[in-house]
Tab-separated table of C-alpha atoms (C1' of nucleotides) in Angstrom:
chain	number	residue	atom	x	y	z
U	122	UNK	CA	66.595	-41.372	28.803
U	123	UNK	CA	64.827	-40.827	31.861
U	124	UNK	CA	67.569	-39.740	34.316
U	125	UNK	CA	66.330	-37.426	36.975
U	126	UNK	CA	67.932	-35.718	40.035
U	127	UNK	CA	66.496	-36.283	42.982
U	128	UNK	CA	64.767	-33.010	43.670
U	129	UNK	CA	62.833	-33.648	40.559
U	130	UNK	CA	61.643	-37.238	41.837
U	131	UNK	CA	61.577	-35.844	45.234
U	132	UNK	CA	59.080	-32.528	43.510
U	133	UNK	CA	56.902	-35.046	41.223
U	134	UNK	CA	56.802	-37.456	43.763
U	135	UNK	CA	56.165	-35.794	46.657
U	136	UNK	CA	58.396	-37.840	48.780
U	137	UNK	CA	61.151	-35.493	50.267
U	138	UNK	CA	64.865	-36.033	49.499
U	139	UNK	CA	65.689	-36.790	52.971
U	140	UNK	CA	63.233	-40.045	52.291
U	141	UNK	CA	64.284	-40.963	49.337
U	142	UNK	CA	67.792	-40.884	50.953
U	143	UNK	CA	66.833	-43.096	53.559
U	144	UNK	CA	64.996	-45.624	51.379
U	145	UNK	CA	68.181	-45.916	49.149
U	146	UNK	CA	69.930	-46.470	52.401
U	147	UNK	CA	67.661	-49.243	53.674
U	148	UNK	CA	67.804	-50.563	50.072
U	149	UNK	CA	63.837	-49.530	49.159
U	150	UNK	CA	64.934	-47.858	46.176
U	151	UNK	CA	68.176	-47.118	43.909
U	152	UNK	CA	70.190	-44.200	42.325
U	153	UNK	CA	71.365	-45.271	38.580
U	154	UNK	CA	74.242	-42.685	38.971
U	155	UNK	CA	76.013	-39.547	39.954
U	156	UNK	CA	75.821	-36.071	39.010
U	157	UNK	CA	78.881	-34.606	40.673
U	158	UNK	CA	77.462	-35.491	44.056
U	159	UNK	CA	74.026	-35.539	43.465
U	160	UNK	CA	72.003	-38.776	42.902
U	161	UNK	CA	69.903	-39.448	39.437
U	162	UNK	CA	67.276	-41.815	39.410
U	163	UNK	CA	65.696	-43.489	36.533
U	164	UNK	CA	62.018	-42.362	35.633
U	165	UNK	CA	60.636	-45.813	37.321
U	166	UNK	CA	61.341	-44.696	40.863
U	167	UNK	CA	57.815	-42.840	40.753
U	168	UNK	CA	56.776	-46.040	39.538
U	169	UNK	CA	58.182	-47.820	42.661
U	170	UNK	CA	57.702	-44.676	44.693
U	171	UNK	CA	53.832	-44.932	44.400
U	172	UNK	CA	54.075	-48.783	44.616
U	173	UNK	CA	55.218	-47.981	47.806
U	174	UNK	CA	52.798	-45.508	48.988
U	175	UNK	CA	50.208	-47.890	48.305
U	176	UNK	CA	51.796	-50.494	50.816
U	177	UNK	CA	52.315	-48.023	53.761
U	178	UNK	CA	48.761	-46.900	53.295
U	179	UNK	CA	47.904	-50.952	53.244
U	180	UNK	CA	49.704	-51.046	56.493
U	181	UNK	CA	52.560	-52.646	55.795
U	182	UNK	CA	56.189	-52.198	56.966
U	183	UNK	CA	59.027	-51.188	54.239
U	184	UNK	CA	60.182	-54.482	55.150
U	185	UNK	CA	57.257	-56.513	54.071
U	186	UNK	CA	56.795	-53.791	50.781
U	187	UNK	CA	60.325	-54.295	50.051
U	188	UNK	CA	60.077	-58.022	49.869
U	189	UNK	CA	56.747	-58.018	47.889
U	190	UNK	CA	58.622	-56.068	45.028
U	191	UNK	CA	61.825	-57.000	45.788
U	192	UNK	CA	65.056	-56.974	43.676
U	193	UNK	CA	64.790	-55.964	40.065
U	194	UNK	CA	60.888	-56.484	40.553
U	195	UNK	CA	60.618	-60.056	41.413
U	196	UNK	CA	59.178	-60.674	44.398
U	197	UNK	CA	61.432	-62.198	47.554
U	198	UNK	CA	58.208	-64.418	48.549
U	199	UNK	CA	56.519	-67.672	46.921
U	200	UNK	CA	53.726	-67.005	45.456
U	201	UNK	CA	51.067	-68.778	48.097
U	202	UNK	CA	52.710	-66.325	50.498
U	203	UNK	CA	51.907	-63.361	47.687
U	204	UNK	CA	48.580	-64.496	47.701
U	205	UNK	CA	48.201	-64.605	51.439
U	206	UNK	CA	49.220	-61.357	51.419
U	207	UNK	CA	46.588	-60.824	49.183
U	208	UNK	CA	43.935	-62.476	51.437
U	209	UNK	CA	44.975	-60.709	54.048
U	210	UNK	CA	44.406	-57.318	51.954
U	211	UNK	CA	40.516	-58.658	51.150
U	212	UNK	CA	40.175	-58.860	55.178
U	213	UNK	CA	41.452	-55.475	55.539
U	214	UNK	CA	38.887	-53.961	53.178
U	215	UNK	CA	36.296	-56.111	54.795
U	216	UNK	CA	37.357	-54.050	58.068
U	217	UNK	CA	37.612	-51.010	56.447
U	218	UNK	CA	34.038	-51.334	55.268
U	219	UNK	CA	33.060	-51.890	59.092
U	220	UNK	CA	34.698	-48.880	60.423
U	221	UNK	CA	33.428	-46.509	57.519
U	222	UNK	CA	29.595	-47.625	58.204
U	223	UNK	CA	30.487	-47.671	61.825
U	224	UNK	CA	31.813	-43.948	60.829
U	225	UNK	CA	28.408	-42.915	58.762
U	226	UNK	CA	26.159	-44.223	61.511
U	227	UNK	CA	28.207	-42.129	64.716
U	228	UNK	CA	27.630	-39.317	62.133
U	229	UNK	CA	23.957	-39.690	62.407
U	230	UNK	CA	22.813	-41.643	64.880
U	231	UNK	CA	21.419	-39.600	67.632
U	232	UNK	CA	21.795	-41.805	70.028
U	233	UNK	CA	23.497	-40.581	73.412
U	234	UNK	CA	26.311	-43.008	73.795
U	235	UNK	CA	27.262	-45.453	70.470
U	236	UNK	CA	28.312	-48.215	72.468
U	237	UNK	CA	24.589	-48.811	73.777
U	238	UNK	CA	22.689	-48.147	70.025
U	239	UNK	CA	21.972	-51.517	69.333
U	240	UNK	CA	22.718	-50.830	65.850
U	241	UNK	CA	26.630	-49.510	66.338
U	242	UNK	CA	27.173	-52.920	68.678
U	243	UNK	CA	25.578	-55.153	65.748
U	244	UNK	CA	27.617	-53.408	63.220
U	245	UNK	CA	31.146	-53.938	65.462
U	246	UNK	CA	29.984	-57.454	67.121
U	247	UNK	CA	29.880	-58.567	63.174
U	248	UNK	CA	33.493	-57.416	62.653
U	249	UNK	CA	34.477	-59.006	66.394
U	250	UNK	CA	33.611	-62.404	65.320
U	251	UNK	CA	37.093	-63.694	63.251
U	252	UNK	CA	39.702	-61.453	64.451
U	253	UNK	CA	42.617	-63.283	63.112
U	254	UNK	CA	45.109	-60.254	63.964
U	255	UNK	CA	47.702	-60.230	61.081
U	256	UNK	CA	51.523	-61.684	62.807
U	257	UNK	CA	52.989	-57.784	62.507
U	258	UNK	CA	56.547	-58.554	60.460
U	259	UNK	CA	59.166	-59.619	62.926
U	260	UNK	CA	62.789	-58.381	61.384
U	261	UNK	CA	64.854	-55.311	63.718
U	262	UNK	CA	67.291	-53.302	61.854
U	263	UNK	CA	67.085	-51.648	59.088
U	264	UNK	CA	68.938	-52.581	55.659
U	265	UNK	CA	65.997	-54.338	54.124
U	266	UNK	CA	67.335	-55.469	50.822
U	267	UNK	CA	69.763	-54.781	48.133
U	268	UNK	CA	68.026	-54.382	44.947
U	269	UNK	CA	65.260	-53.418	42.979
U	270	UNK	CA	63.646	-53.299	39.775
D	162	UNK	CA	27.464	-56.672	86.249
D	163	UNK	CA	30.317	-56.871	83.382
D	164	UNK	CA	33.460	-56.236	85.586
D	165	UNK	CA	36.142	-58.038	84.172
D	166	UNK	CA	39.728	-58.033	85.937
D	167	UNK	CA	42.670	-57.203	83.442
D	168	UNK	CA	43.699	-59.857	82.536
D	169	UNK	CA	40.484	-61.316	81.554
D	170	UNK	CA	40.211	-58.235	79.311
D	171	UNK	CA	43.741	-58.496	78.215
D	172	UNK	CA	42.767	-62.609	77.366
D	173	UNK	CA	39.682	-62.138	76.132
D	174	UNK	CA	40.658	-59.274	73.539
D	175	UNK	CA	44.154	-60.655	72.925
D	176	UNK	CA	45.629	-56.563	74.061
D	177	UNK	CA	48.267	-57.326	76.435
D	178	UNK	CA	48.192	-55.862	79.998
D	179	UNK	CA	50.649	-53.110	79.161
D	180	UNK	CA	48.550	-51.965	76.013
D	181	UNK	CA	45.589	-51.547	78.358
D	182	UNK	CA	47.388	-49.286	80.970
D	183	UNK	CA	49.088	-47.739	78.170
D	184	UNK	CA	45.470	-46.829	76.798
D	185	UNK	CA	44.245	-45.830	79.334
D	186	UNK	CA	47.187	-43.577	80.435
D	187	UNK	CA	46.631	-41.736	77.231
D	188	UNK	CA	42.905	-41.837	77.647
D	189	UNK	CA	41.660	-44.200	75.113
D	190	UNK	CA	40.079	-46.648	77.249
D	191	UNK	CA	38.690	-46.408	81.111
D	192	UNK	CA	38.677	-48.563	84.146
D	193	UNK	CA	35.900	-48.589	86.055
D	194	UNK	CA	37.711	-49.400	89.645
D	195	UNK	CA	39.669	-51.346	91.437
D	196	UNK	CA	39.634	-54.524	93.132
D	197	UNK	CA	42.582	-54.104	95.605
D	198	UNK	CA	45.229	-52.436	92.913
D	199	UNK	CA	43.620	-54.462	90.136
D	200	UNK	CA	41.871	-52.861	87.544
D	201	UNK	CA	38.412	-53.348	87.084
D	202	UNK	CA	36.894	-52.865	83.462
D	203	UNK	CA	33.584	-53.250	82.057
D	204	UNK	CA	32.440	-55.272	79.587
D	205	UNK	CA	31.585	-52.655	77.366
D	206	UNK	CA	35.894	-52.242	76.795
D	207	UNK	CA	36.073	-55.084	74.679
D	208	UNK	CA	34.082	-53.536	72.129
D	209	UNK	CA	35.901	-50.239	72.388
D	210	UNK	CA	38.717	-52.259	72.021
D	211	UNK	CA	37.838	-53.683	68.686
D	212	UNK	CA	37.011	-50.218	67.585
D	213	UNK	CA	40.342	-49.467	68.433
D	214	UNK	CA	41.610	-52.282	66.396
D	215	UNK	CA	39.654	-51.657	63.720
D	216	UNK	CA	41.197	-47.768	63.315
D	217	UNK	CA	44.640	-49.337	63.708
D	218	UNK	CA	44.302	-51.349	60.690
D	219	UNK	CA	43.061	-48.762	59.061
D	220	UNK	CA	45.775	-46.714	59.870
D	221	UNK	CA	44.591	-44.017	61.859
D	222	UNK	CA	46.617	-43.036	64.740
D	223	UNK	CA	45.361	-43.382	68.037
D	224	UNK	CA	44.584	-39.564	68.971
D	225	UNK	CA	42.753	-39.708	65.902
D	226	UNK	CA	40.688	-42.801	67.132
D	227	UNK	CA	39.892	-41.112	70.468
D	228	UNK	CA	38.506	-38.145	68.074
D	229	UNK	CA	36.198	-40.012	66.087
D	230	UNK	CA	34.453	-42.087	69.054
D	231	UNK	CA	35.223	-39.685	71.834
D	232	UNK	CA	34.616	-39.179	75.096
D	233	UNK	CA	31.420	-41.280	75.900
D	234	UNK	CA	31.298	-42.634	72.619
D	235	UNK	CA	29.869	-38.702	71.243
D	236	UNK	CA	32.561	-38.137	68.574
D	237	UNK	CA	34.835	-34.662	69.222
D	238	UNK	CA	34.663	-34.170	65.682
D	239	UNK	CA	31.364	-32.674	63.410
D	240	UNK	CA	29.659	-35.079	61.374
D	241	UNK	CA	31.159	-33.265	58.351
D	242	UNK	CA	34.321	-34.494	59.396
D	243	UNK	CA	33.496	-37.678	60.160
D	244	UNK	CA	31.931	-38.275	56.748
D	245	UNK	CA	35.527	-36.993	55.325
D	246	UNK	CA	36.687	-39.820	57.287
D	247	UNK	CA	34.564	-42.065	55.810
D	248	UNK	CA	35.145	-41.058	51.968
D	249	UNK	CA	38.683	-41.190	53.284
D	250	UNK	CA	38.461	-44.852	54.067
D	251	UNK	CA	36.861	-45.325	50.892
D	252	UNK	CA	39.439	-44.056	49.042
D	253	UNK	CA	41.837	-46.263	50.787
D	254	UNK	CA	39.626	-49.393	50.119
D	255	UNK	CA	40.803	-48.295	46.479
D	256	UNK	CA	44.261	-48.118	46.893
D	257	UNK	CA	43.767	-51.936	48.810
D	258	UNK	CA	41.690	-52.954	45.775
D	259	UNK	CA	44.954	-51.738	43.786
D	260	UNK	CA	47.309	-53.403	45.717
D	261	UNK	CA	45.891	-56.720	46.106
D	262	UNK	CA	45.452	-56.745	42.035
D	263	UNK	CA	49.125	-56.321	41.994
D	264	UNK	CA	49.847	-59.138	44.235
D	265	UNK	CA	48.371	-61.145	42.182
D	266	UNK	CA	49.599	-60.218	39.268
D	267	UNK	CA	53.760	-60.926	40.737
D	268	UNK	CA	52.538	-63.717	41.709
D	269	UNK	CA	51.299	-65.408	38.200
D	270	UNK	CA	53.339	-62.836	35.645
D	271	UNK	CA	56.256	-64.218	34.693
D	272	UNK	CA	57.581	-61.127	33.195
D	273	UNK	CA	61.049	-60.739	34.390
D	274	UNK	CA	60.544	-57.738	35.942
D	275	UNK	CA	57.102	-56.216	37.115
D	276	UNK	CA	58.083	-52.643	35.975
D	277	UNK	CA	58.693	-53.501	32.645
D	278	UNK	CA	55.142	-55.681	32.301
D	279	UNK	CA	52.905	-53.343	30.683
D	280	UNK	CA	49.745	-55.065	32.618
D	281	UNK	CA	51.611	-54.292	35.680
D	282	UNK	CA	52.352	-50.910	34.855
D	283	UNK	CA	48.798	-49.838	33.793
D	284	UNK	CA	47.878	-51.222	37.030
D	285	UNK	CA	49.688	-48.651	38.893
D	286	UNK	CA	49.387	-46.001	36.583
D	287	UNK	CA	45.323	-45.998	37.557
D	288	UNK	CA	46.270	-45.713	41.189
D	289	UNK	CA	48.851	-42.849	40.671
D	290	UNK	CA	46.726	-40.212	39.174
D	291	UNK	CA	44.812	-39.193	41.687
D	292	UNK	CA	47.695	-38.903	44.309
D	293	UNK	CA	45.553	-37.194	47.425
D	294	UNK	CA	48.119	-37.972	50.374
D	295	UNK	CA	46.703	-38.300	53.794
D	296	UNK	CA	47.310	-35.250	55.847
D	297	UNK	CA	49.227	-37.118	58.401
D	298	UNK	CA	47.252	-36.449	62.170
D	299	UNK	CA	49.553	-33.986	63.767
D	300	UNK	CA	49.238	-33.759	67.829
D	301	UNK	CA	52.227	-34.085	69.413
D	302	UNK	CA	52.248	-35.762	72.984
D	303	UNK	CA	50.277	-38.425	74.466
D	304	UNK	CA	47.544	-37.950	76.625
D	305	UNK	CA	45.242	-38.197	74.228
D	306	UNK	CA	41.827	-37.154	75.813
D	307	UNK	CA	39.911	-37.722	78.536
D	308	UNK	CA	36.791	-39.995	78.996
D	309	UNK	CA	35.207	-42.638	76.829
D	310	UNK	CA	32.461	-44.602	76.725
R	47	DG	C1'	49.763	-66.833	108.373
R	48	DT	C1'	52.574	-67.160	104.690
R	49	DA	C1'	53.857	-68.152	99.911
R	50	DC	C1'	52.516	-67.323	95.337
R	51	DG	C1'	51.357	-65.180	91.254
R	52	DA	C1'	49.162	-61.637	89.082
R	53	DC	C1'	48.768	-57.435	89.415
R	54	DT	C1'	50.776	-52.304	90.584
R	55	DT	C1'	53.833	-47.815	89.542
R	56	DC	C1'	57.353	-45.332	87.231
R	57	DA	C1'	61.292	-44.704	84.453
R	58	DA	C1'	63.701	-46.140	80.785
R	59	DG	C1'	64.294	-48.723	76.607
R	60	DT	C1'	62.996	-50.199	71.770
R	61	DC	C1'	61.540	-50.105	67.043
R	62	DG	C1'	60.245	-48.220	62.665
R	63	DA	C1'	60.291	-44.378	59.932
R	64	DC	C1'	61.893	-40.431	59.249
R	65	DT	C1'	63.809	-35.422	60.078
R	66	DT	C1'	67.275	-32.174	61.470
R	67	DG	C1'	71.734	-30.084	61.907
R	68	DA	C1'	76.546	-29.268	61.227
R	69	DG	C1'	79.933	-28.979	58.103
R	70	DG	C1'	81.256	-29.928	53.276
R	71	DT	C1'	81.064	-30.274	47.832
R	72	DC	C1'	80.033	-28.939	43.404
R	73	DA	C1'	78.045	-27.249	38.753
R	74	DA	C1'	75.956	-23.360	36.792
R	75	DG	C1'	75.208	-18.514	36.261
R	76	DC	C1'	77.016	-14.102	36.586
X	143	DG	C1'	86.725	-17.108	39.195
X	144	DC	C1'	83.561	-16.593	42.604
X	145	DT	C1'	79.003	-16.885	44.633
X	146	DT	C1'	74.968	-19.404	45.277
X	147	DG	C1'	71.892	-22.933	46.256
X	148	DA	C1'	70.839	-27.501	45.966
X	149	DC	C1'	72.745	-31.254	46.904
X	150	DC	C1'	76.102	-34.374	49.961
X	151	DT	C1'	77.458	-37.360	54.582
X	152	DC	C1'	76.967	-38.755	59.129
X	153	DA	C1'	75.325	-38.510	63.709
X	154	DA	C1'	71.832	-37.440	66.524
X	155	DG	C1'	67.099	-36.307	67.477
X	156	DT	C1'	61.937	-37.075	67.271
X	157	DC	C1'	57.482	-39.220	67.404
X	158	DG	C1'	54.089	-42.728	68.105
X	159	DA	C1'	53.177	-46.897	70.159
X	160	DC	C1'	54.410	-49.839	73.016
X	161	DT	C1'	57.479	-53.128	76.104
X	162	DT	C1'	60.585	-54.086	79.805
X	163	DG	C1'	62.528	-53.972	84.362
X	164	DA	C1'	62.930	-53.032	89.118
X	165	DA	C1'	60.736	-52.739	93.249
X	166	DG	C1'	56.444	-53.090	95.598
X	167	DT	C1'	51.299	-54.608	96.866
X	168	DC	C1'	47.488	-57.768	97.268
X	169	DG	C1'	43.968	-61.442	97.513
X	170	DT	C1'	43.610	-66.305	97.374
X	171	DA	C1'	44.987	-71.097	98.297
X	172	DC	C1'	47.149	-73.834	101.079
DNA sequence: GTACGACTTCAAGTCGACTTGAGGTCAAGC
DNA sequence: GCTTGACCTCAAGTCGACTTGAAGTCGTAC
């Protein structure tokens, strides 16, 4: 069924082939087979592709994404941890939310310097209070994983 | 009034010493003098430096964070912009709002494998059309501007 | 008045995530 | 049956964001 070479993932994907090289090396994603040299990937690697798109723009390392969806889809992590991970991505919106009003009102408050419109601080001394700052991953080389789904 | 020594800055905002040199090197952040070699800041940094925070986790690069709250706190960028910015973040409080739905959903599904769960799949789907892809920031070097607030 | 500890500079190193380049292979079209 | 172009491998390079290390400078406490 779906087999595709990797310049058609890499074309309806948008990911270049030099990535998707490099995340089969690190063990992000896999090639089903051969085709002479070149690689063929099942039709699911956009799945996975945009699964992992979504975590990088979420911040997080290809470590982290690749245990989250780890081998053959199940995740590497307990699921308190999943939903931690979770929690973590409510907080993250919560702060997004800050820095997009804290983006409107620079836009049009007139105000000569943000930092002193009593507004801007009240918007950013709400999102000061409960910085938790998230741990940042921890593991050096590459080789993340093995599988995948 | 608010002169803080480094290190208070660096305890009270959690930013290690390094980080604050290193911001400051690239222009992010300003001391106000020095008391022998010691940087002096003022108080006002520790908000900056949340600001900065807050475009980290939202995945701006830092030349792009000294764009949107400038020199003296005046954004470099039109208000146009910055409102792009904004719908921008918006957009990615969707993709968050996808992902954390998806967490969830490994974490109670017991389908064997998440790509073949047609809940799962749906999930994703929604979040793949509509692929935008960030232009990426683009500016080489550091030295990233010049003053600040 | 000297020891201490926290700062200083500057260069170099590290880490993640890729990209680039040289040199090679191969299937398809002519 | 040969050319072509898209792929291949492997090593090295790049970029952003810091960190680390060596060697030095200060103000404060004793």
């Amino acid at each position: 069924m779906g087999m595709m070479d990797i310049g058609v993932v890499a074309q309806r994907s948008g990911v270049p082939p030099s990535t998707l090289r490099y995340y089969e090396e690190i063990g992000l994603i896999r090639s089903i087979s051969r085709h002479g040299l070149r690689r063929q990937f099942d039709a699911d690697v956009l799945l996975k592709l945009s699964l992992i798109e979504l975590g990088k723009t979420a911040g997080f390392s290809l470590t982290e994404i690749a245990g989250m969806f780890g081998k053959d889809g199940r995740p590497d992590i307990p699921r308190d941890q999943l939903h931690a991970k979770a929690d973590d991505l409510q907080r993250q919106m919560r702060d997004l939310r800050v820095l997009r009003d804290a983006l409107r009102h620079v836009a049009e408050c007139p105000a000569p310097s943000h930092l002193e419109c009593p507004t801007f601080r009240k918007l950013l001394k709400a999102a000061t209070r409960r910085r938790v700052t998230r741990p940042a991953s921890r593991a050096s080389g590459a080789k993340v994983g093995t599988g995948f789904a």
